[in-house]
Amino acid sequence: MQKGIQMSSYICEKCGSIENTALGGYWKNLRDKKPVMCSECNFGNWHGEFPKEHWSKYGVKQLLEWEKRNDGSMINATEYFHRKGLV
Ligand SMILES: [Zn+2]
């Protein structure tokens, strides 16, 4: 498996924190056809592998730039901000 795919970052649809696909329950959410959420929203606890940060710490522009790199830095910023009416 490609590292970039396994270790992608995404924004939690519920609380807006930046989470990792390997830790947050991302694939389970997709499988269940639910909004993608972070470990805390999915399982009740933040995993503690890295600090929980809200997307607004980086801002819309930065996150969209990361997504454009297509390297897994960010995978759902466009979708998330569209849904929130921010882009
Ligand atoms: Zn969350």
Short mmCIF file of C-alpha atoms and ligand atoms in Angstrom, two decimals:
data_model
loop_
_atom_site.label_atom_id
_atom_site.label_comp_id
_atom_site.label_asym_id
_atom_site.label_seq_id
_atom_site.Cartn_x
_atom_site.Cartn_y
_atom_site.Cartn_z
CA MET A 1 0.00 0.00 0.00
CA GLN A 2 1.22 3.47 -0.79
CA LYS A 3 2.14 5.47 2.27
CA GLY A 4 0.47 8.59 0.91
CA ILE A 5 -2.84 6.81 0.66
CA GLN A 6 -2.74 5.15 4.05
CA MET A 7 -1.63 8.27 5.91
CA SER A 8 -3.96 10.88 4.44
CA SER A 9 -5.40 13.74 6.45
CA TYR A 10 -9.02 14.82 6.35
CA ILE A 11 -11.37 17.19 8.14
CA CYS A 12 -13.94 15.74 10.53
CA GLU A 13 -17.42 16.57 9.22
CA LYS A 14 -18.80 16.85 12.73
CA CYS A 15 -16.30 18.91 14.76
CA GLY A 16 -13.91 20.23 12.10
CA SER A 17 -10.74 18.74 13.54
CA ILE A 18 -7.98 17.45 11.28
CA GLU A 19 -7.74 13.69 11.49
CA ASN A 20 -5.77 10.89 9.85
CA THR A 21 -7.39 8.18 7.77
CA ALA A 22 -5.35 5.48 9.54
CA LEU A 23 -6.60 6.50 13.00
CA GLY A 24 -9.95 8.24 12.90
CA GLY A 25 -12.42 5.71 11.53
CA TYR A 26 -12.45 7.25 8.05
CA TRP A 27 -12.76 3.97 6.13
CA LYS A 28 -15.45 2.70 8.46
CA ASN A 29 -17.45 5.90 7.89
CA LEU A 30 -17.16 5.50 4.12
CA ARG A 31 -18.15 1.85 4.36
CA ASP A 32 -21.18 2.77 6.47
CA LYS A 33 -21.99 5.65 4.07
CA LYS A 34 -21.74 8.13 6.95
CA PRO A 35 -20.07 11.54 7.10
CA VAL A 36 -16.35 11.16 7.78
CA MET A 37 -15.55 11.91 11.40
CA CYS A 38 -12.52 11.99 13.70
CA SER A 39 -11.66 9.38 16.33
CA GLU A 40 -13.34 11.39 19.07
CA CYS A 41 -16.61 11.82 17.16
CA ASN A 42 -16.53 8.18 16.04
CA PHE A 43 -15.30 6.42 19.16
CA GLY A 44 -15.64 8.90 22.03
CA ASN A 45 -11.91 9.50 22.53
CA TRP A 46 -9.17 11.31 20.68
CA HIS A 47 -6.41 8.82 19.85
CA GLY A 48 -3.58 10.98 21.22
CA GLU A 49 -1.14 10.16 18.40
CA PHE A 50 -0.94 13.86 17.59
CA PRO A 51 -2.69 16.95 19.00
CA LYS A 52 -6.27 17.58 18.00
CA GLU A 53 -6.42 20.73 15.88
CA HIS A 54 -9.37 22.52 14.33
CA TRP A 55 -9.07 23.25 10.61
CA SER A 56 -9.37 27.00 11.29
CA LYS A 57 -5.86 26.92 12.75
CA TYR A 58 -4.63 26.58 9.15
CA GLY A 59 -7.45 28.28 7.28
CA VAL A 60 -9.38 27.57 4.11
CA LYS A 61 -6.66 28.73 1.69
CA GLN A 62 -3.87 26.65 3.24
CA LEU A 63 -5.96 23.49 3.40
CA LEU A 64 -7.09 23.83 -0.21
CA GLU A 65 -3.44 24.25 -1.22
CA TRP A 66 -2.49 21.08 0.63
CA GLU A 67 -5.29 19.22 -1.07
CA LYS A 68 -4.04 20.37 -4.47
CA ARG A 69 -0.68 18.70 -3.82
CA ASN A 70 -2.50 15.37 -4.11
CA ASP A 71 -0.05 13.71 -1.74
CA GLY A 72 -2.42 12.97 1.12
CA SER A 73 -1.65 16.19 3.03
CA MET A 74 -5.39 16.86 2.84
CA ILE A 75 -8.05 14.91 1.00
CA ASN A 76 -11.48 16.43 1.64
CA ALA A 77 -11.01 20.19 2.07
CA THR A 78 -12.87 21.14 -1.12
CA GLU A 79 -15.79 18.87 -0.30
CA TYR A 80 -15.89 20.01 3.33
CA PHE A 81 -15.72 23.75 2.59
CA HIS A 82 -18.29 23.43 -0.17
CA ARG A 83 -20.67 21.80 2.24
CA LYS A 84 -20.05 24.58 4.76
CA GLY A 85 -20.54 27.22 2.07
CA LEU A 86 -17.02 28.57 2.52
CA VAL A 87 -15.83 28.12 -1.07
ZN ZN B 1 -14.72 15.17 15.13
#
